[in-house]
Coordinates of C-alpha atoms and ligand atoms in Angstrom, one line a residue:
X1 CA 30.4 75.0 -76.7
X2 CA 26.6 75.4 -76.0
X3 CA 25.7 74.7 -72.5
X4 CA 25.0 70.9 -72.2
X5 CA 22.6 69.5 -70.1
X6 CA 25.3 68.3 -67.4
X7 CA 25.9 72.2 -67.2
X8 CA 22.3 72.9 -66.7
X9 CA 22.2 70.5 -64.2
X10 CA 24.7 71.6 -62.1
X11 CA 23.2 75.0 -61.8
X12 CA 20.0 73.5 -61.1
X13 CA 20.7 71.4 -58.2
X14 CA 23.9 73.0 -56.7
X15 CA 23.7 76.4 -58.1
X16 CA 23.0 79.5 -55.7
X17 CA 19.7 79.1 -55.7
X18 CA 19.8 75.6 -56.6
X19 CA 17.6 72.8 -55.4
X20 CA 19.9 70.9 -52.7
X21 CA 20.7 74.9 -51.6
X22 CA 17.1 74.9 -50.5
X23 CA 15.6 71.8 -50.1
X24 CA 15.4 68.4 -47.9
X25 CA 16.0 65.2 -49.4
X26 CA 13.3 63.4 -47.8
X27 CA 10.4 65.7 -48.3
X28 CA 11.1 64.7 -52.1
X29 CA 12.0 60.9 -52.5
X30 CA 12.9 57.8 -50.1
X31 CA 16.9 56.6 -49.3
X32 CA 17.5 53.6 -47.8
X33 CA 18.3 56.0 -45.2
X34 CA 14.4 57.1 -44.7
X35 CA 13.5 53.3 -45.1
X36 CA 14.3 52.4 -41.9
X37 CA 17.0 52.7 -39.2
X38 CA 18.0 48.6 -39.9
X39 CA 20.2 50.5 -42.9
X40 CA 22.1 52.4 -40.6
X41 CA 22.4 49.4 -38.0
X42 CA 23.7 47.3 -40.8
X43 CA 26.9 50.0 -41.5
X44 CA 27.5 49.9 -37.8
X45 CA 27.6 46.3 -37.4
X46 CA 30.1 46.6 -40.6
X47 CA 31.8 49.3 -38.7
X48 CA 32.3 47.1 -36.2
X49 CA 33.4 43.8 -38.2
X50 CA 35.9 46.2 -39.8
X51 CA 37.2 47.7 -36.0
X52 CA 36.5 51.5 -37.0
X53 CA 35.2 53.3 -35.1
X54 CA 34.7 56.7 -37.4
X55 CA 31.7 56.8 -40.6
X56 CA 32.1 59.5 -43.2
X57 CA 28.5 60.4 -44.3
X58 CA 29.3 61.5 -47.8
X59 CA 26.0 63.6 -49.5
X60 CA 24.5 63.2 -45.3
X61 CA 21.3 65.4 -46.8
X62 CA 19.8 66.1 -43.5
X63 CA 22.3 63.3 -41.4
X64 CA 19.8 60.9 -40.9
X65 CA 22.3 58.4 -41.3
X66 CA 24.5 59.8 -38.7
X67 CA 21.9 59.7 -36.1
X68 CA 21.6 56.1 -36.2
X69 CA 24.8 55.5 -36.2
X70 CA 25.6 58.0 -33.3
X71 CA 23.4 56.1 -31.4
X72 CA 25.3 53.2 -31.8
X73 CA 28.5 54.7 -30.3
X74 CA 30.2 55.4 -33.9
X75 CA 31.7 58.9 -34.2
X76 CA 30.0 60.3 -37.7
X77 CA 31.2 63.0 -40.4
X78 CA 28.7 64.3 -42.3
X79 CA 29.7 65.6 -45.2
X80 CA 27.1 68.1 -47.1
X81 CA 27.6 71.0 -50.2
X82 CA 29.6 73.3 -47.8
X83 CA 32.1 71.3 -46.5
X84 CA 35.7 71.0 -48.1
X85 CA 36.5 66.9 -48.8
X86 CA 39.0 66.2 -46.3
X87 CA 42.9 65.3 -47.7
X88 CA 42.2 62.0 -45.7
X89 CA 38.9 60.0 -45.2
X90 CA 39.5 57.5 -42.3
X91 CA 37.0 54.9 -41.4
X92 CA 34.3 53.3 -43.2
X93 CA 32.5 56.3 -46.3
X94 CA 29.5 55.6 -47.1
X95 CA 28.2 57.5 -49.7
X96 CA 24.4 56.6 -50.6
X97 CA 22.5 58.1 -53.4
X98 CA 25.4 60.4 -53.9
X99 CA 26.8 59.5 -57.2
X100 CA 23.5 59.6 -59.2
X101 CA 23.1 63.6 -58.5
X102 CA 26.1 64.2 -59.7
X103 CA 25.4 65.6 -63.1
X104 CA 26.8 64.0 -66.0
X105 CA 26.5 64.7 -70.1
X106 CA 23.3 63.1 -71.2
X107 CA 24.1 62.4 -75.3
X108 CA 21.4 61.0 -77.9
X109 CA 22.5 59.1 -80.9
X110 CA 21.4 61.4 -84.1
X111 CA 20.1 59.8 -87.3
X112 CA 23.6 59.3 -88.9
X113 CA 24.0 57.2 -86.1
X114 CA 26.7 59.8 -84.4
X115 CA 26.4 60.5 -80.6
X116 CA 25.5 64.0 -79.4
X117 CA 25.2 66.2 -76.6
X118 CA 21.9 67.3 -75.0
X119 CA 21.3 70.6 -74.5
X120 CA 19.4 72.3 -71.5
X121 CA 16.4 71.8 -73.2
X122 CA 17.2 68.3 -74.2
X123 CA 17.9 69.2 -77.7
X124 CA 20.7 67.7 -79.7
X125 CA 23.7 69.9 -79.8
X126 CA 27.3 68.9 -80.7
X127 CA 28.7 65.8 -82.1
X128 CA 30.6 64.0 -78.8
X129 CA 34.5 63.9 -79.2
X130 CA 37.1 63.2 -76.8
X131 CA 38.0 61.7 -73.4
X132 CA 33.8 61.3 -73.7
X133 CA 33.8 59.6 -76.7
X134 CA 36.5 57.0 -75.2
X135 CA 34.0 56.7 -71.9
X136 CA 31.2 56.0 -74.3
X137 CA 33.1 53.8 -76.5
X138 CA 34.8 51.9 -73.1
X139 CA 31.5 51.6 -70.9
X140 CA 28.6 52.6 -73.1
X141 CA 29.1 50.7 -76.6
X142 CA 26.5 50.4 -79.2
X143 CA 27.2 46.8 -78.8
X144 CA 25.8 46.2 -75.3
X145 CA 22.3 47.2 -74.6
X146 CA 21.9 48.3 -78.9
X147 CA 22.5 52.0 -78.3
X148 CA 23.4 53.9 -81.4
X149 CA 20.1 53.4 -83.3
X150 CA 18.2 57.0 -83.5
X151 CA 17.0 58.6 -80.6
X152 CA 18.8 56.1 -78.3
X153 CA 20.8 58.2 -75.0
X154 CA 23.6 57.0 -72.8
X155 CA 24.3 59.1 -69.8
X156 CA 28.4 59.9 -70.1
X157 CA 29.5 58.6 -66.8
X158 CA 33.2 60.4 -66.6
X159 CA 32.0 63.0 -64.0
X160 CA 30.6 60.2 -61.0
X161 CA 34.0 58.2 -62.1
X162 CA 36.0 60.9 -61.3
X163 CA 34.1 62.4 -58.2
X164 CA 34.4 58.4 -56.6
X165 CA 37.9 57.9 -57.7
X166 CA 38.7 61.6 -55.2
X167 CA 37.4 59.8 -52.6
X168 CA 38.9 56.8 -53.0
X169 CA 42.5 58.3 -53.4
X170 CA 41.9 60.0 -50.3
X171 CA 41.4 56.9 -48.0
X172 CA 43.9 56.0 -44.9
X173 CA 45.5 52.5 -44.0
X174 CA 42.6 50.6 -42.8
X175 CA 39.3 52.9 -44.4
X176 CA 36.8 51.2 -46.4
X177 CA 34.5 53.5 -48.9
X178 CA 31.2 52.1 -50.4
X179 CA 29.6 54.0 -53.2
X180 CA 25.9 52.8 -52.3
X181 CA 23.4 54.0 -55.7
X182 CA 20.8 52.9 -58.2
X183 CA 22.8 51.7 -61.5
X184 CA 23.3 49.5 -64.3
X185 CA 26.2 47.8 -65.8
X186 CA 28.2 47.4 -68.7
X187 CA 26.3 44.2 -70.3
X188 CA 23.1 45.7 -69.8
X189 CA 22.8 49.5 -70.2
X190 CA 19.2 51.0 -70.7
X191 CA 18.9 51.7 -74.5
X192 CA 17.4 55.6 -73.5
X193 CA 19.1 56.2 -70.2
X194 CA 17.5 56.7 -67.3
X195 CA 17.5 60.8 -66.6
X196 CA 14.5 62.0 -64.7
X197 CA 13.2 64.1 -61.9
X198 CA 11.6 63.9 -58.6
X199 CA 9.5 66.3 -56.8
X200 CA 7.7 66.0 -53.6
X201 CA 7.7 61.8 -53.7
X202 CA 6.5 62.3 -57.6
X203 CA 9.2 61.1 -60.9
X204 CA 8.4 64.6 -63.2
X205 CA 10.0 65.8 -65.7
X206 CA 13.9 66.4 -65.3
X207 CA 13.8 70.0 -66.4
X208 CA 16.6 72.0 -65.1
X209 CA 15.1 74.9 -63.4
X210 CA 16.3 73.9 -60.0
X211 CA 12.4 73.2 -58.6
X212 CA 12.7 69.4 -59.1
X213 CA 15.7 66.9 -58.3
X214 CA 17.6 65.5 -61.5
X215 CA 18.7 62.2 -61.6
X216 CA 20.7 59.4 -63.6
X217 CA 21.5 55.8 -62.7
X218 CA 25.1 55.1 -62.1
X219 CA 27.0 53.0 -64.5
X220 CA 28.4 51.1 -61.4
X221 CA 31.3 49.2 -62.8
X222 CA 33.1 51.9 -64.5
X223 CA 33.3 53.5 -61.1
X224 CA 36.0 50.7 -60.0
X225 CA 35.6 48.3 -57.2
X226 CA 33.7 45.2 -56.0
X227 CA 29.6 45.6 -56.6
X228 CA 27.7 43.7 -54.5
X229 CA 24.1 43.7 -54.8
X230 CA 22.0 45.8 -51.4
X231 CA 20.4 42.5 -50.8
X232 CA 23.2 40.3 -50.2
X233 CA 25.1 43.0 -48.7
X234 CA 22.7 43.5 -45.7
X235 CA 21.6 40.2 -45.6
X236 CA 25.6 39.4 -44.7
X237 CA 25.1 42.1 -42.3
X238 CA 22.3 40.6 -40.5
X239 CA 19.3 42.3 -42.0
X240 CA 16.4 39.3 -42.6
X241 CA 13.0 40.0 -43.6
X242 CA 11.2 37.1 -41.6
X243 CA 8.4 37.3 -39.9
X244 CA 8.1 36.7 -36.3
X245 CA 6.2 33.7 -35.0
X246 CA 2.7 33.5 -34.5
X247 CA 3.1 32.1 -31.2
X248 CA 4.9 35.5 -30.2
X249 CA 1.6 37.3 -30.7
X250 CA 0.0 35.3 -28.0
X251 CA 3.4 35.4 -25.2
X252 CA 4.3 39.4 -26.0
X253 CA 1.8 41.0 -28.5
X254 CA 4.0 44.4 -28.0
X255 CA 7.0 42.5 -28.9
X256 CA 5.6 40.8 -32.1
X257 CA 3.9 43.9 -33.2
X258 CA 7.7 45.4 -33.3
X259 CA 9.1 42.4 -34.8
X260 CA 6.4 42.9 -37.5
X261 CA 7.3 46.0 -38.5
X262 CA 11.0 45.7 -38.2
X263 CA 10.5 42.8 -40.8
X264 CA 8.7 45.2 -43.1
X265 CA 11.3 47.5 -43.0
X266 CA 13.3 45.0 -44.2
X267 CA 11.7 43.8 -47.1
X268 CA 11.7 47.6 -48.5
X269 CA 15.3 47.1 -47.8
X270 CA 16.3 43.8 -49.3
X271 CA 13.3 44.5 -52.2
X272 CA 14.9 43.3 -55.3
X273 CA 12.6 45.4 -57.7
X274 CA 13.8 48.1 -55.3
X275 CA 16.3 49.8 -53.0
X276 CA 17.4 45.5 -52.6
X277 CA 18.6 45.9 -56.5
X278 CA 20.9 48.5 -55.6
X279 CA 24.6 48.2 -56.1
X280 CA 27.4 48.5 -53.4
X281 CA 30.4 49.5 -54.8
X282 CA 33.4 48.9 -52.6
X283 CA 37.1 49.8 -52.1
X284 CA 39.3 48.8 -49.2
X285 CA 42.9 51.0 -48.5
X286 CA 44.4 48.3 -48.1
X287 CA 44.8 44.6 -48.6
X288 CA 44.2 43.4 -45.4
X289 CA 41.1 45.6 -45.6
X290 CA 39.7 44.3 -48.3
X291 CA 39.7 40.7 -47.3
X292 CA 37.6 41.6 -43.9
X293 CA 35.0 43.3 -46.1
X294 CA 35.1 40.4 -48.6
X295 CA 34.5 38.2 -45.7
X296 CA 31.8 40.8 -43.8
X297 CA 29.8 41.3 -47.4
X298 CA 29.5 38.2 -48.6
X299 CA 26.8 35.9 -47.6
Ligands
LIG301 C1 20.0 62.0 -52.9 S1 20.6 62.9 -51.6 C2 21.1 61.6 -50.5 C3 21.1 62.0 -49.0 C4 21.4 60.9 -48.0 N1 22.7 60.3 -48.3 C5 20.4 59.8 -48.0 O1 20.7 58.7 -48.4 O2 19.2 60.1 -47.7 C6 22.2 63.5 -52.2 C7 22.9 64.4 -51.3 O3 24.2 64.6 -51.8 C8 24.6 66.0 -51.6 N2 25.7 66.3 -52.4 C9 25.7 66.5 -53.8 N3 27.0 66.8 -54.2 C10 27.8 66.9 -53.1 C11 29.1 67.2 -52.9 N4 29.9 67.5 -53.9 N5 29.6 67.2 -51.6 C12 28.8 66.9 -50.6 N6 27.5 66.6 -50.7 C13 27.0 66.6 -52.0 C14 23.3 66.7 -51.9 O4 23.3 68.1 -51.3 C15 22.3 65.8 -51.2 O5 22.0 66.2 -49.9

């Protein structure tokens, strides 16, 4: 077959010469992660609720994450392009904005109203057949969000269902993994997907050339798991955007000016329009597991 788009992808972000080979996450777009160090306070606290004392970093980009958590007194594994997956995750894996760079088939519905692949250059190529089709047909159908009229696009989401369900297979007694991503579900998919690019804190064109980042919203529930919205998850965990009193300018003005910005932070955090309408996409190991991060991620 033609090299699709998912191909090109690939090469452009993870190739040799590709654009995670070279570059820094945060000198091109804003994680949670970046946001603020309440995010990484928030998994420790969970960390804690859940008595593990180990956090997989999976995607760590430059291991921000870890820092915070380090300095919390959790042991951290960062995980990054080089590194083998373990046969075994233990603790809690947290894998933020990890799922939506992992390249998947971008298809456009033709004017016979049959779905098929994108090319490199965003070009229709081949009709799509197979275990794709059955994706499409399962997660993406023409009767949710009206795809299947001309020019509409799903983004096959096969390859991030796969790549989560490795990491979930791998988890020991106890572990918890969270899948933490932009996304969209099943009753609601966008009608022409959501592929684009991001260079140097600018959305640009997706083109796969490896100067840009290339990204698609996660279709969250065919990953598998419980989804939780960002915003109830960290407000469980403690996270509150109010403001401190005005009377604490007067008693400690240092005090309050800290409060004040912590509770910024937080409102990028919990911003429903925002990193806030992000999903959390949860598996426990176990059953036992999964009823203390019920209990921790629920409000
Ligand atoms: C959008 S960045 C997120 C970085 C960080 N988690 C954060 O929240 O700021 C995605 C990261 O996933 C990494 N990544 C992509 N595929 C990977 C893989 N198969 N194994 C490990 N890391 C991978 C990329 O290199 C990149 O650093």
């Amino acid at each position: 077959m033609t090299e699709t788009f998912r191909a090109a992808w690939q090469q452009a972000l993870y190739g040799p010469d590709g654009f995670y080979r070279r570059e820094r996450p945060a000198a091109h777009f804003r994680t949670s992660v970046h946001a603020s160090p309440l995010f990484g306070q928030a998994i420790a606290r969970l960390a804690r609720e859940l008595d593990l004392d180990q956090v997989v970093d999976l995607g760590a980009g430059s291991g921000e994450l870890g820092k915070v958590l380090r300095a919390g007194g959790l042991s951290v594994l960062d995980i990054e392009l080089d590194d083998e997956l373990p046969d075994r995750l233990s603790g809690l894996v947290i894998a933020n904005e990890w799922l939506d760079n992992v390249p998947c088939e971008v298809v456009e519905w033709d004017d016979e109203g049959v779905p098929r692949y994108l090319l490199a250059d965003l070009t229709p190529g081949p009709v799509v057949e197979g275990n794709d089709l059955h994706w499409l047909e399962q997660w993406w159908p023409p009767t949710t969000a009206a795809p299947g009229r001309p020019g509409d696009r799903a983004e096959i989401g096969s390859t991030r269902d796969q790549s989560w369900a490795a990491v979930v297979g791998r988890l020991a007694r106890g572990s918890l993994a969270i899948a933490i991503d932009y996304g969209h579900l099943r009753s609601s998919r966008p009608p022409y997907g959501t592929l684009t690019g991001f260079r140097s804190g600018r959305e640009c064109s997706p083109i796969p050339d490896g100067s840009c980042d290339i990204t698609a919203h996660v279709a969250l529930d065919s990953l598998g798991g419980t989804i939780v919205r960002q915003r109830d998850a960290l407000r469980a965990l403690g996270v509150s955007g109010a403001r401190p009193s005005l009377d604490l300018a007067q008693t400690d003005p240092m005090r309050y000016l800290s409060e004040l910005s912590s509770a910024g932070e937080a409102a990028e955090l919990l911003d429903p329009s925002g990193l806030g309408g992000f999903g959390w996409v949860w598996t426990a190991a176990d059953a036992d597991t999964e009823r203390r991060a019920a209990r921790a991620l629920s409000a």
